[in-house]
Amino acid sequence: GAVVSQHPSWVICKSGTSVKIECRSLDFQATTMFWYRQFPKQSLMLMATSNEGSKATYEQGVEKDKFLINHASLTLSTLTVTSAHPEDSSFYICSARDWRMNTEAFFGQGTRLTVV
Amino acid sequence: GDSVTQMEGPVTLSEEAFLTINCTYTATGYPSLFWYVQYPGEGLQLLLKATKADDKGSNKGFEATYRKETTSFHLEKGSVQVSDSAVYFCALSDTGTASKLTFGTGTRLQVTL
């Protein structure tokens, strides 16, 4: 299947700083990318949907000014957690699909963020 | 809104035992249904899917049948292996393919020798 790569796999940052997470589709063009958040022992919660070249659509309750999403190209989307706080510590996972090819969504391996 | 309910884990089985993980859903329309697996330290991988009623998805010895009458999509495997130890997520999408997914809470499976 298609490969989606997330970077970094894990990151530790200080409270108040910003962290950028990258999601790349390695062998296909991702017209749509999704960002999920997974709390320990809980399910994945969709944070936002981004389509290449347009603004992301955020789910209810997700602060768009805190979680900045950029999908500037067909192979790259970034999630920036701004002014991170300990409660932002979580596992963030992206998925990507090419709607033109009507493919399923493929998931990255996830990024574990720890804010200290 | 859409929702997915999975049996709580963890589920602990001996190798070669029969596995069932229950999943029921609530959705408007005719969703597509999926099972994803998450191995330790990894992201989610699609295990199998079914896009319409009575479809049976299967992969790696796992199977699940889309039951519209009971709104269920239970995951089964006849003989589990230690390597099947992982967290299994049931999910649905109301847009045909696996785009915007609604997940269940996940069920951890631990298989022992």
Tab-separated table of C-alpha atoms in Angstrom:
chain	number	residue	atom	x	y	z
A	1	GLY	CA	0.000	0.000	0.000
A	2	ALA	CA	0.894	3.682	-0.122
A	3	VAL	CA	3.294	5.091	2.446
A	4	VAL	CA	2.684	8.051	4.699
A	5	SER	CA	5.604	9.256	6.756
A	6	GLN	CA	5.364	11.418	9.849
A	7	HIS	CA	8.241	13.299	11.377
A	8	PRO	CA	9.323	13.385	14.096
A	9	SER	CA	8.233	10.122	15.700
A	10	TRP	CA	8.525	11.699	19.107
A	11	VAL	CA	9.328	15.112	20.454
A	12	ILE	CA	9.743	16.688	23.861
A	13	CYS	CA	9.350	20.420	24.144
A	14	LYS	CA	9.147	23.037	26.839
A	15	SER	CA	5.876	24.626	27.782
A	16	GLY	CA	5.238	27.779	25.760
A	17	THR	CA	7.196	26.726	22.702
A	18	SER	CA	5.823	25.633	19.335
A	19	VAL	CA	6.273	22.273	17.664
A	20	LYS	CA	5.838	21.382	14.020
A	21	ILE	CA	4.881	17.895	12.875
A	22	GLU	CA	5.213	16.891	9.239
A	23	CYS	CA	3.117	14.411	7.331
A	24	ARG	CA	4.328	13.303	3.911
A	25	SER	CA	2.831	11.018	1.322
A	26	LEU	CA	5.842	9.289	-0.176
A	27	ASP	CA	4.492	7.580	-3.262
A	28	PHE	CA	1.190	9.240	-4.027
A	29	GLN	CA	-0.388	12.653	-4.137
A	30	ALA	CA	-2.521	13.412	-1.119
A	31	THR	CA	-5.322	15.770	-2.053
A	32	THR	CA	-6.751	15.433	1.445
A	33	MET	CA	-5.016	14.931	4.750
A	34	PHE	CA	-6.493	14.367	8.177
A	35	TRP	CA	-5.027	15.037	11.585
A	36	TYR	CA	-6.073	12.953	14.573
A	37	ARG	CA	-5.223	13.080	18.223
A	38	GLN	CA	-5.117	10.027	20.447
A	39	PHE	CA	-5.160	10.229	24.211
A	40	PRO	CA	-3.854	7.294	26.259
A	41	LYS	CA	-6.258	4.369	26.206
A	42	GLN	CA	-8.718	6.339	24.117
A	43	SER	CA	-9.687	6.408	20.516
A	44	LEU	CA	-8.508	8.696	17.774
A	45	MET	CA	-10.338	11.971	17.571
A	46	LEU	CA	-10.372	13.843	14.301
A	47	MET	CA	-8.956	17.323	14.739
A	48	ALA	CA	-9.101	18.728	11.243
A	49	THR	CA	-9.312	17.992	7.549
A	50	SER	CA	-7.114	19.777	5.073
A	51	ASN	CA	-7.336	19.901	1.326
A	52	GLU	CA	-4.300	20.912	-0.677
A	53	GLY	CA	-4.243	24.621	-1.336
A	54	SER	CA	-7.135	25.551	0.921
A	55	LYS	CA	-7.750	26.242	4.573
A	56	ALA	CA	-8.220	23.372	6.949
A	57	THR	CA	-11.630	22.503	8.335
A	58	TYR	CA	-11.476	22.056	12.093
A	59	GLU	CA	-13.716	19.844	14.164
A	60	GLN	CA	-15.812	21.371	16.871
A	61	GLY	CA	-13.804	22.180	19.966
A	62	VAL	CA	-10.427	22.252	18.224
A	63	GLU	CA	-8.679	25.623	18.452
A	64	LYS	CA	-7.536	26.557	14.984
A	65	ASP	CA	-5.179	29.234	16.286
A	66	LYS	CA	-3.472	26.710	18.505
A	67	PHE	CA	-3.240	23.869	16.020
A	68	LEU	CA	-2.085	25.419	12.772
A	69	ILE	CA	-2.423	23.196	9.737
A	70	ASN	CA	-0.774	23.858	6.404
A	71	HIS	CA	-1.246	21.696	3.331
A	72	ALA	CA	0.838	23.586	0.837
A	73	SER	CA	1.624	20.764	-1.535
A	74	LEU	CA	0.165	17.473	-2.650
A	75	THR	CA	2.706	15.533	-0.614
A	76	LEU	CA	3.094	17.522	2.579
A	77	SER	CA	0.909	18.719	5.412
A	78	THR	CA	2.159	20.201	8.655
A	79	LEU	CA	0.586	20.543	12.073
A	80	THR	CA	2.070	23.194	14.340
A	81	VAL	CA	1.145	23.127	17.994
A	82	THR	CA	1.632	26.703	19.119
A	83	SER	CA	2.425	27.748	22.667
A	84	ALA	CA	2.308	24.141	23.768
A	85	HIS	CA	1.178	23.222	27.270
A	86	PRO	CA	1.377	19.917	29.137
A	87	GLU	CA	-2.259	19.181	28.309
A	88	ASP	CA	-1.291	19.155	24.623
A	89	SER	CA	0.845	16.088	25.269
A	90	SER	CA	-0.649	13.384	23.131
A	91	PHE	CA	-0.155	11.088	20.172
A	92	TYR	CA	-0.848	12.868	16.886
A	93	ILE	CA	-1.528	10.844	13.751
A	94	CYS	CA	-2.083	11.986	10.202
A	95	SER	CA	-3.727	10.198	7.356
A	96	ALA	CA	-3.732	11.004	3.667
A	97	ARG	CA	-5.739	10.072	0.622
A	98	ASP	CA	-5.994	10.949	-3.040
A	99	TRP	CA	-9.681	11.571	-3.656
A	100	ARG	CA	-9.074	11.755	-7.387
A	101	MET	CA	-8.047	8.121	-7.317
A	102	ASN	CA	-10.778	7.305	-4.816
A	103	THR	CA	-8.261	5.648	-2.545
A	104	GLU	CA	-8.609	4.814	1.081
A	105	ALA	CA	-6.782	6.915	3.633
A	106	PHE	CA	-3.312	5.769	4.692
A	107	PHE	CA	-1.964	6.543	8.138
A	108	GLY	CA	1.381	7.796	9.283
A	109	GLN	CA	3.143	6.152	12.189
A	110	GLY	CA	2.229	8.958	14.551
A	111	THR	CA	4.115	11.510	16.618
A	112	ARG	CA	4.243	11.386	20.369
A	113	LEU	CA	4.414	14.896	21.784
A	114	THR	CA	5.420	15.464	25.378
A	115	VAL	CA	5.287	18.996	26.744
A	116	VAL	CA	7.231	19.565	29.940
B	1	GLY	CA	-23.960	11.939	14.918
B	2	ASP	CA	-22.086	8.839	13.927
B	3	SER	CA	-20.618	6.650	16.620
B	4	VAL	CA	-18.840	3.339	17.039
B	5	THR	CA	-18.960	1.166	20.131
B	6	GLN	CA	-16.394	-1.546	20.754
B	7	MET	CA	-16.057	-4.055	23.513
B	8	GLU	CA	-13.664	-2.941	26.177
B	9	GLY	CA	-10.408	-4.711	26.592
B	10	PRO	CA	-7.950	-5.896	27.237
B	11	VAL	CA	-8.685	-9.250	25.721
B	12	THR	CA	-6.203	-11.921	26.707
B	13	LEU	CA	-6.122	-15.177	24.772
B	14	SER	CA	-3.854	-18.141	24.450
B	15	GLU	CA	-2.269	-18.801	21.089
B	16	GLU	CA	-4.593	-20.658	18.679
B	17	ALA	CA	-7.699	-19.505	20.522
B	18	PHE	CA	-10.722	-18.084	18.713
B	19	LEU	CA	-11.056	-14.329	18.705
B	20	THR	CA	-14.150	-12.160	18.585
B	21	ILE	CA	-14.101	-8.418	19.105
B	22	ASN	CA	-17.547	-6.885	19.020
B	23	CYS	CA	-18.307	-3.662	17.214
B	24	THR	CA	-21.615	-1.901	16.726
B	25	TYR	CA	-22.283	1.395	15.078
B	26	THR	CA	-24.765	4.219	14.748
B	27	ALA	CA	-24.853	6.153	11.506
B	28	THR	CA	-27.168	7.845	9.108
B	29	GLY	CA	-27.222	6.457	5.621
B	30	TYR	CA	-25.018	3.589	4.570
B	31	PRO	CA	-21.529	3.876	6.007
B	32	SER	CA	-18.460	1.935	5.069
B	33	LEU	CA	-16.967	-0.055	7.929
B	34	PHE	CA	-13.342	-0.744	8.752
B	35	TRP	CA	-11.057	-2.501	11.164
B	36	TYR	CA	-7.661	-0.975	11.809
B	37	VAL	CA	-4.804	-2.490	13.772
B	38	GLN	CA	-2.158	-0.608	15.713
B	39	TYR	CA	0.944	-2.529	16.681
B	40	PRO	CA	3.049	-1.206	19.564
B	41	GLY	CA	4.851	1.974	18.607
B	42	GLU	CA	3.335	2.110	15.139
B	43	GLY	CA	0.555	3.920	13.340
B	44	LEU	CA	-2.698	2.453	12.204
B	45	GLN	CA	-2.900	-0.060	9.430
B	46	LEU	CA	-6.066	-0.963	7.608
B	47	LEU	CA	-6.868	-4.575	8.377
B	48	LEU	CA	-10.086	-5.036	6.434
B	49	LYS	CA	-13.147	-3.205	5.241
B	50	ALA	CA	-16.689	-3.648	3.958
B	51	THR	CA	-18.605	-1.084	2.017
B	52	LYS	CA	-22.150	-2.442	1.944
B	53	ALA	CA	-24.499	-4.688	3.823
B	54	ASP	CA	-23.622	-8.394	3.897
B	55	ASP	CA	-20.131	-7.742	2.578
B	56	LYS	CA	-17.417	-9.729	4.310
B	57	GLY	CA	-14.008	-8.174	4.683
B	58	SER	CA	-11.064	-10.492	5.250
B	59	ASN	CA	-7.309	-10.272	5.602
B	60	LYS	CA	-4.557	-12.237	7.363
B	61	GLY	CA	-7.079	-14.728	8.728
B	62	PHE	CA	-9.287	-12.002	10.180
B	63	GLU	CA	-12.795	-11.446	8.925
B	64	ALA	CA	-15.808	-9.279	9.653
B	65	THR	CA	-19.271	-9.165	8.097
B	66	TYR	CA	-21.265	-5.977	7.629
B	67	ARG	CA	-24.611	-6.671	9.342
B	68	LYS	CA	-27.021	-3.869	8.676
B	69	GLU	CA	-29.884	-5.454	10.592
B	70	THR	CA	-27.851	-5.547	13.788
B	71	THR	CA	-25.625	-2.561	12.919
B	72	SER	CA	-22.607	-4.666	13.705
B	73	PHE	CA	-19.191	-5.458	12.278
B	74	HIS	CA	-17.630	-7.969	14.647
B	75	LEU	CA	-14.017	-8.987	14.069
B	76	GLU	CA	-13.167	-12.680	14.188
B	77	LYS	CA	-10.156	-14.909	13.758
B	78	GLY	CA	-10.172	-18.634	14.116
B	79	SER	CA	-6.695	-19.067	15.576
B	80	VAL	CA	-4.765	-16.124	16.967
B	81	GLN	CA	-0.992	-15.865	17.138
B	82	VAL	CA	1.288	-13.980	19.496
B	83	SER	CA	2.062	-11.635	16.624
B	84	ASP	CA	-1.598	-10.571	16.561
B	85	SER	CA	-1.123	-8.754	19.862
B	86	ALA	CA	-2.104	-5.175	19.132
B	87	VAL	CA	-4.892	-2.657	19.534
B	88	TYR	CA	-7.803	-3.085	17.157
B	89	PHE	CA	-10.029	-0.186	16.158
B	90	CYS	CA	-13.416	-0.404	14.529
B	91	ALA	CA	-14.299	2.607	12.410
B	92	LEU	CA	-16.866	3.911	9.997
B	93	SER	CA	-16.936	6.424	7.219
B	94	ASP	CA	-20.073	7.902	5.823
B	95	THR	CA	-18.414	8.994	2.620
B	96	GLY	CA	-17.720	5.695	0.924
B	97	THR	CA	-13.980	5.336	1.149
B	98	ALA	CA	-11.921	5.710	4.298
B	99	SER	CA	-11.763	9.457	4.446
B	100	LYS	CA	-13.207	11.101	7.522
B	101	LEU	CA	-13.324	8.258	9.982
B	102	THR	CA	-15.180	7.839	13.243
B	103	PHE	CA	-13.340	5.409	15.500
B	104	GLY	CA	-14.296	3.208	18.378
B	105	THR	CA	-12.214	3.321	21.533
B	106	GLY	CA	-10.039	0.405	20.511
B	107	THR	CA	-9.634	-3.049	22.007
B	108	ARG	CA	-6.257	-4.260	23.154
B	109	LEU	CA	-5.552	-7.897	22.354
B	110	GLN	CA	-2.821	-9.777	24.178
B	111	VAL	CA	-2.011	-13.252	22.939
B	112	THR	CA	0.147	-15.482	25.114
B	113	LEU	CA	1.924	-18.758	24.449
